[in-house]
Amino acid sequence: MIELTEKSIDFTQLTNLVRDHRAGAVLLFLGTVREFTGTEQTSSLRYEAYPVMALKKLQELEEECSRQFPVVRIAISHRTGDLDLGEISVAIAVSAPHRAQAFDAGRWLIDTLKERVPIWKQENYQDGRIEWVHPGTSGASNSMTNQTP
Amino acid sequence: MIELTEKSIDFTQLTNLVRDHRAGAVLLFLGTVREFTGTEQTSSLRYEAYPVMALKKLQELEEECSRQFPVVRIAISHRTGDLDLGEISVAIAVSAPHRAQAFDAGRWLIDTLKERVPIWKQENYQDGRIEWVHPGTSGASNSMTNQTP
Amino acid sequence: MKIPLQLFARARDLAGKSPIEIEVPENASVAQLRQILIADFPQLTDLGPSLLWAVNNDYVGVEHVLKTTDEVACFPPVSGG
Amino acid sequence: MKIPLQLFARARDLAGKSPIEIEVPENASVAQLRQILIADFPQLTDLGPSLLWAVNNDYVGVEHVLKTTDEVACFPPVSGG
């Protein structure tokens, strides 16, 4: 199961989707909105997706993961829109016969999602700055708006 | 939070216990009762603990993990008694600022739990055999009872 | 030929809109499209070399040759998760 | 001195009960306790070398010297999780 959603992610439902009598291990990864990155204080995040391509790339992740690892089931949900501190931005659930397989598959899924799936994060800082996060481009030039003097 | 419980593990509650504004990553690992191990078909499991020592060792795991990894919060629940196929035997939730830390800490917790915490699993096979699982002792000599001819 | 180009995230904010229409020669490559995009929207100059390109929802290199029926998009490095 | 010994899992099943009481010399080590345990319960012979020992809820080696007030337990390799 893969989805993009504007609504709060129900990680319980996602986890139950991958539970299976063939699996001895279930791994759930949640990305959550963190308040501090170094000295920078985040007040909220906004996630924007290129929806059709993002769904296609998530589907490819699911297929590629199933080929590379002996997983039983996979479920991925990514949030879009505005998120408050502590909210879940992404949930990845995977089940496998043994724990090492579940850990390896879960790690591969989140690492590869972050490389390939066209979704972008915009940081809304406590001091009023709003910045797109675009790895590999310079931080300073990302600053779109400075709403405080 | 650590616990041993005779009741069904509520992984939603456990996961929510470790969510925190300081964390950007939450990892949940579930051990679940798998039906097949090679050609052996399990019908149920029984977990027995040495309760006081198991709680002490779980507490030490939590403390040692907090020293070794930059985790924010840890919660571990281990089931005891009789479990049906698909039920959760252990749940480990951990939160950390970044995902690699959460994966590493979660992996260390389940690996170390399996080495140190005095809890034992008894397999109840579909063919009627009941066997304690004691790694490193011979499989054949583990057979306690053969209830079918 | 006219290529409708979707922009996302900071690229869209800098251009001020999405999609935009870019006029390119027949059989233009993505590299040519990028050159014309930056000429039309000089505020994308700094971001230009880091832009990722997608045609019909798959990543392509700048040597990719475009057709009028292609769905073309460009965007800065992704940061989901 | 009398040491009350808790057994778990297959060790308890083989002995038939837990705790059991083992009479050992003063200042006996775990190794001596193990020797007497196996003499009293020969059905534990095969499992003997793999048994793990705990005193006051911590693992100990067989060289550990016992006191009458110690809480002593032995059990086969663990398999929780």
PDB file of N, CA and C in Angstrom, chain C residues 31-80:
ATOM      1  N   ALA C  31      18.846  19.883 -22.033  1.00  0.00           N
ATOM      2  CA  ALA C  31      19.880  20.909 -21.837  1.00  0.00           C
ATOM      3  C   ALA C  31      19.487  22.212 -22.548  1.00  0.00           C
ATOM      4  N   GLN C  32      18.938  22.083 -23.763  1.00  0.00           N
ATOM      5  CA  GLN C  32      18.496  23.281 -24.494  1.00  0.00           C
ATOM      6  C   GLN C  32      17.308  23.946 -23.804  1.00  0.00           C
ATOM      7  N   LEU C  33      16.383  23.094 -23.336  1.00  0.00           N
ATOM      8  CA  LEU C  33      15.226  23.625 -22.610  1.00  0.00           C
ATOM      9  C   LEU C  33      15.688  24.403 -21.372  1.00  0.00           C
ATOM     10  N   ARG C  34      16.658  23.833 -20.663  1.00  0.00           N
ATOM     11  CA  ARG C  34      17.151  24.492 -19.450  1.00  0.00           C
ATOM     12  C   ARG C  34      17.763  25.858 -19.778  1.00  0.00           C
ATOM     13  N   GLN C  35      18.521  25.894 -20.879  1.00  0.00           N
ATOM     14  CA  GLN C  35      19.167  27.141 -21.296  1.00  0.00           C
ATOM     15  C   GLN C  35      18.126  28.240 -21.589  1.00  0.00           C
ATOM     16  N   ILE C  36      17.047  27.819 -22.283  1.00  0.00           N
ATOM     17  CA  ILE C  36      16.004  28.788 -22.624  1.00  0.00           C
ATOM     18  C   ILE C  36      15.221  29.194 -21.370  1.00  0.00           C
ATOM     19  N   LEU C  37      14.969  28.213 -20.500  1.00  0.00           N
ATOM     20  CA  LEU C  37      14.272  28.495 -19.228  1.00  0.00           C
ATOM     21  C   LEU C  37      15.010  29.586 -18.450  1.00  0.00           C
ATOM     22  N   ILE C  38      16.340  29.436 -18.369  1.00  0.00           N
ATOM     23  CA  ILE C  38      17.126  30.387 -17.571  1.00  0.00           C
ATOM     24  C   ILE C  38      17.223  31.752 -18.263  1.00  0.00           C
ATOM     25  N   ALA C  39      17.204  31.724 -19.603  1.00  0.00           N
ATOM     26  CA  ALA C  39      17.171  33.003 -20.325  1.00  0.00           C
ATOM     27  C   ALA C  39      15.841  33.718 -20.056  1.00  0.00           C
ATOM     28  N   ASP C  40      14.741  32.947 -20.046  1.00  0.00           N
ATOM     29  CA  ASP C  40      13.405  33.535 -19.811  1.00  0.00           C
ATOM     30  C   ASP C  40      13.212  33.922 -18.347  1.00  0.00           C
ATOM     31  N   PHE C  41      13.830  33.150 -17.441  1.00  0.00           N
ATOM     32  CA  PHE C  41      13.652  33.378 -15.990  1.00  0.00           C
ATOM     33  C   PHE C  41      15.031  33.447 -15.327  1.00  0.00           C
ATOM     34  N   PRO C  42      15.724  34.581 -15.501  1.00  0.00           N
ATOM     35  CA  PRO C  42      17.111  34.680 -14.993  1.00  0.00           C
ATOM     36  C   PRO C  42      17.211  34.458 -13.480  1.00  0.00           C
ATOM     37  N   GLN C  43      16.106  34.614 -12.762  1.00  0.00           N
ATOM     38  CA  GLN C  43      16.129  34.357 -11.311  1.00  0.00           C
ATOM     39  C   GLN C  43      16.374  32.876 -11.010  1.00  0.00           C
ATOM     40  N   LEU C  44      16.313  31.995 -12.039  1.00  0.00           N
ATOM     41  CA  LEU C  44      16.597  30.568 -11.848  1.00  0.00           C
ATOM     42  C   LEU C  44      18.067  30.226 -12.109  1.00  0.00           C
ATOM     43  N   THR C  45      18.874  31.222 -12.455  1.00  0.00           N
ATOM     44  CA  THR C  45      20.274  30.986 -12.823  1.00  0.00           C
ATOM     45  C   THR C  45      21.051  30.190 -11.772  1.00  0.00           C
ATOM     46  N   ASP C  46      20.989  30.655 -10.517  1.00  0.00           N
ATOM     47  CA  ASP C  46      21.761  29.989  -9.461  1.00  0.00           C
ATOM     48  C   ASP C  46      21.308  28.544  -9.247  1.00  0.00           C
ATOM     49  N   LEU C  47      20.003  28.332  -9.344  1.00  0.00           N
ATOM     50  CA  LEU C  47      19.450  27.008  -9.089  1.00  0.00           C
ATOM     51  C   LEU C  47      19.661  26.070 -10.289  1.00  0.00           C
ATOM     52  N   GLY C  48      19.862  26.655 -11.480  1.00  0.00           N
ATOM     53  CA  GLY C  48      19.919  25.893 -12.737  1.00  0.00           C
ATOM     54  C   GLY C  48      20.712  24.598 -12.690  1.00  0.00           C
ATOM     55  N   PRO C  49      21.986  24.648 -12.243  1.00  0.00           N
ATOM     56  CA  PRO C  49      22.802  23.425 -12.289  1.00  0.00           C
ATOM     57  C   PRO C  49      22.290  22.323 -11.351  1.00  0.00           C
ATOM     58  N   SER C  50      21.555  22.672 -10.279  1.00  0.00           N
ATOM     59  CA  SER C  50      21.059  21.632  -9.365  1.00  0.00           C
ATOM     60  C   SER C  50      19.675  21.111  -9.740  1.00  0.00           C
ATOM     61  N   LEU C  51      19.038  21.726 -10.757  1.00  0.00           N
ATOM     62  CA  LEU C  51      17.679  21.281 -11.101  1.00  0.00           C
ATOM     63  C   LEU C  51      17.659  19.827 -11.574  1.00  0.00           C
ATOM     64  N   LEU C  52      16.647  19.097 -11.120  1.00  0.00           N
ATOM     65  CA  LEU C  52      16.414  17.728 -11.593  1.00  0.00           C
ATOM     66  C   LEU C  52      15.298  17.795 -12.637  1.00  0.00           C
ATOM     67  N   TRP C  53      15.390  16.879 -13.619  1.00  0.00           N
ATOM     68  CA  TRP C  53      14.431  16.894 -14.717  1.00  0.00           C
ATOM     69  C   TRP C  53      13.682  15.580 -14.793  1.00  0.00           C
ATOM     70  N   ALA C  54      12.365  15.690 -15.054  1.00  0.00           N
ATOM     71  CA  ALA C  54      11.548  14.485 -15.193  1.00  0.00           C
ATOM     72  C   ALA C  54      10.711  14.579 -16.461  1.00  0.00           C
ATOM     73  N   VAL C  55      10.661  13.494 -17.202  1.00  0.00           N
ATOM     74  CA  VAL C  55       9.810  13.410 -18.383  1.00  0.00           C
ATOM     75  C   VAL C  55       8.886  12.215 -18.197  1.00  0.00           C
ATOM     76  N   ASN C  56       7.599  12.478 -18.297  1.00  0.00           N
ATOM     77  CA  ASN C  56       6.590  11.423 -18.096  1.00  0.00           C
ATOM     78  C   ASN C  56       6.815  10.669 -16.774  1.00  0.00           C
ATOM     79  N   ASN C  57       7.115  11.447 -15.749  1.00  0.00           N
ATOM     80  CA  ASN C  57       7.246  10.937 -14.371  1.00  0.00           C
ATOM     81  C   ASN C  57       8.448  10.036 -14.121  1.00  0.00           C
ATOM     82  N   ASP C  58       9.446  10.120 -15.001  1.00  0.00           N
ATOM     83  CA  ASP C  58      10.729   9.465 -14.715  1.00  0.00           C
ATOM     84  C   ASP C  58      11.849  10.493 -14.838  1.00  0.00           C
ATOM     85  N   TYR C  59      12.884  10.300 -14.014  1.00  0.00           N
ATOM     86  CA  TYR C  59      14.039  11.186 -14.111  1.00  0.00           C
ATOM     87  C   TYR C  59      14.725  10.995 -15.460  1.00  0.00           C
ATOM     88  N   VAL C  60      15.199  12.098 -16.044  1.00  0.00           N
ATOM     89  CA  VAL C  60      15.980  12.006 -17.284  1.00  0.00           C
ATOM     90  C   VAL C  60      17.247  12.848 -17.132  1.00  0.00           C
ATOM     91  N   GLY C  61      18.261  12.515 -17.939  1.00  0.00           N
ATOM     92  CA  GLY C  61      19.468  13.333 -18.009  1.00  0.00           C
ATOM     93  C   GLY C  61      19.239  14.494 -18.980  1.00  0.00           C
ATOM     94  N   VAL C  62      20.161  15.481 -18.963  1.00  0.00           N
ATOM     95  CA  VAL C  62      19.959  16.676 -19.793  1.00  0.00           C
ATOM     96  C   VAL C  62      20.122  16.388 -21.283  1.00  0.00           C
ATOM     97  N   GLU C  63      20.642  15.209 -21.639  1.00  0.00           N
ATOM     98  CA  GLU C  63      20.799  14.836 -23.050  1.00  0.00           C
ATOM     99  C   GLU C  63      19.483  14.325 -23.644  1.00  0.00           C
ATOM    100  N   HIS C  64      18.476  14.105 -22.782  1.00  0.00           N
ATOM    101  CA  HIS C  64      17.192  13.550 -23.231  1.00  0.00           C
ATOM    102  C   HIS C  64      16.549  14.466 -24.274  1.00  0.00           C
ATOM    103  N   VAL C  65      16.037  13.880 -25.381  1.00  0.00           N
ATOM    104  CA  VAL C  65      15.404  14.654 -26.457  1.00  0.00           C
ATOM    105  C   VAL C  65      13.894  14.701 -26.227  1.00  0.00           C
ATOM    106  N   LEU C  66      13.352  15.898 -26.315  1.00  0.00           N
ATOM    107  CA  LEU C  66      11.946  16.115 -25.933  1.00  0.00           C
ATOM    108  C   LEU C  66      10.984  15.954 -27.109  1.00  0.00           C
ATOM    109  N   LYS C  67       9.778  15.507 -26.790  1.00  0.00           N
ATOM    110  CA  LYS C  67       8.674  15.481 -27.769  1.00  0.00           C
ATOM    111  C   LYS C  67       7.543  16.369 -27.239  1.00  0.00           C
ATOM    112  N   THR C  68       6.720  16.889 -28.152  1.00  0.00           N
ATOM    113  CA  THR C  68       5.664  17.819 -27.724  1.00  0.00           C
ATOM    114  C   THR C  68       4.667  17.162 -26.783  1.00  0.00           C
ATOM    115  N   THR C  69       4.526  15.823 -26.875  1.00  0.00           N
ATOM    116  CA  THR C  69       3.548  15.136 -26.027  1.00  0.00           C
ATOM    117  C   THR C  69       4.091  14.810 -24.629  1.00  0.00           C
ATOM    118  N   ASP C  70       5.399  15.077 -24.410  1.00  0.00           N
ATOM    119  CA  ASP C  70       5.996  14.745 -23.106  1.00  0.00           C
ATOM    120  C   ASP C  70       5.426  15.610 -21.982  1.00  0.00           C
ATOM    121  N   GLU C  71       5.265  14.987 -20.788  1.00  0.00           N
ATOM    122  CA  GLU C  71       4.971  15.750 -19.571  1.00  0.00           C
ATOM    123  C   GLU C  71       6.318  16.064 -18.923  1.00  0.00           C
ATOM    124  N   VAL C  72       6.699  17.332 -18.919  1.00  0.00           N
ATOM    125  CA  VAL C  72       8.042  17.712 -18.465  1.00  0.00           C
ATOM    126  C   VAL C  72       7.950  18.510 -17.156  1.00  0.00           C
ATOM    127  N   ALA C  73       8.853  18.174 -16.240  1.00  0.00           N
ATOM    128  CA  ALA C  73       8.886  18.892 -14.963  1.00  0.00           C
ATOM    129  C   ALA C  73      10.324  19.115 -14.538  1.00  0.00           C
ATOM    130  N   CYS C  74      10.560  20.176 -13.789  1.00  0.00           N
ATOM    131  CA  CYS C  74      11.878  20.350 -13.191  1.00  0.00           C
ATOM    132  C   CYS C  74      11.736  20.892 -11.779  1.00  0.00           C
ATOM    133  N   PHE C  75      12.710  20.516 -10.957  1.00  0.00           N
ATOM    134  CA  PHE C  75      12.622  20.865  -9.532  1.00  0.00           C
ATOM    135  C   PHE C  75      13.980  20.734  -8.858  1.00  0.00           C
ATOM    136  N   PRO C  76      14.158  21.407  -7.729  1.00  0.00           N
ATOM    137  CA  PRO C  76      15.419  21.290  -6.975  1.00  0.00           C
ATOM    138  C   PRO C  76      15.490  19.930  -6.288  1.00  0.00           C
ATOM    139  N   PRO C  77      16.665  19.574  -5.724  1.00  0.00           N
ATOM    140  CA  PRO C  77      16.814  18.301  -5.015  1.00  0.00           C
ATOM    141  C   PRO C  77      15.683  18.073  -4.014  1.00  0.00           C
ATOM    142  N   VAL C  78      15.240  16.816  -3.931  1.00  0.00           N
ATOM    143  CA  VAL C  78      14.070  16.480  -3.107  1.00  0.00           C
ATOM    144  C   VAL C  78      14.451  16.441  -1.624  1.00  0.00           C
ATOM    145  N   SER C  79      13.451  16.625  -0.770  1.00  0.00           N
ATOM    146  CA  SER C  79      13.695  16.635   0.676  1.00  0.00           C
ATOM    147  C   SER C  79      12.499  16.102   1.453  1.00  0.00           C
ATOM    148  N   GLY C  80      11.837  15.101   0.880  1.00  0.00           N
ATOM    149  CA  GLY C  80      10.737  14.464   1.607  1.00  0.00           C
ATOM    150  C   GLY C  80      11.257  13.544   2.698  1.00  0.00           C
TER     151      GLY C  80
END
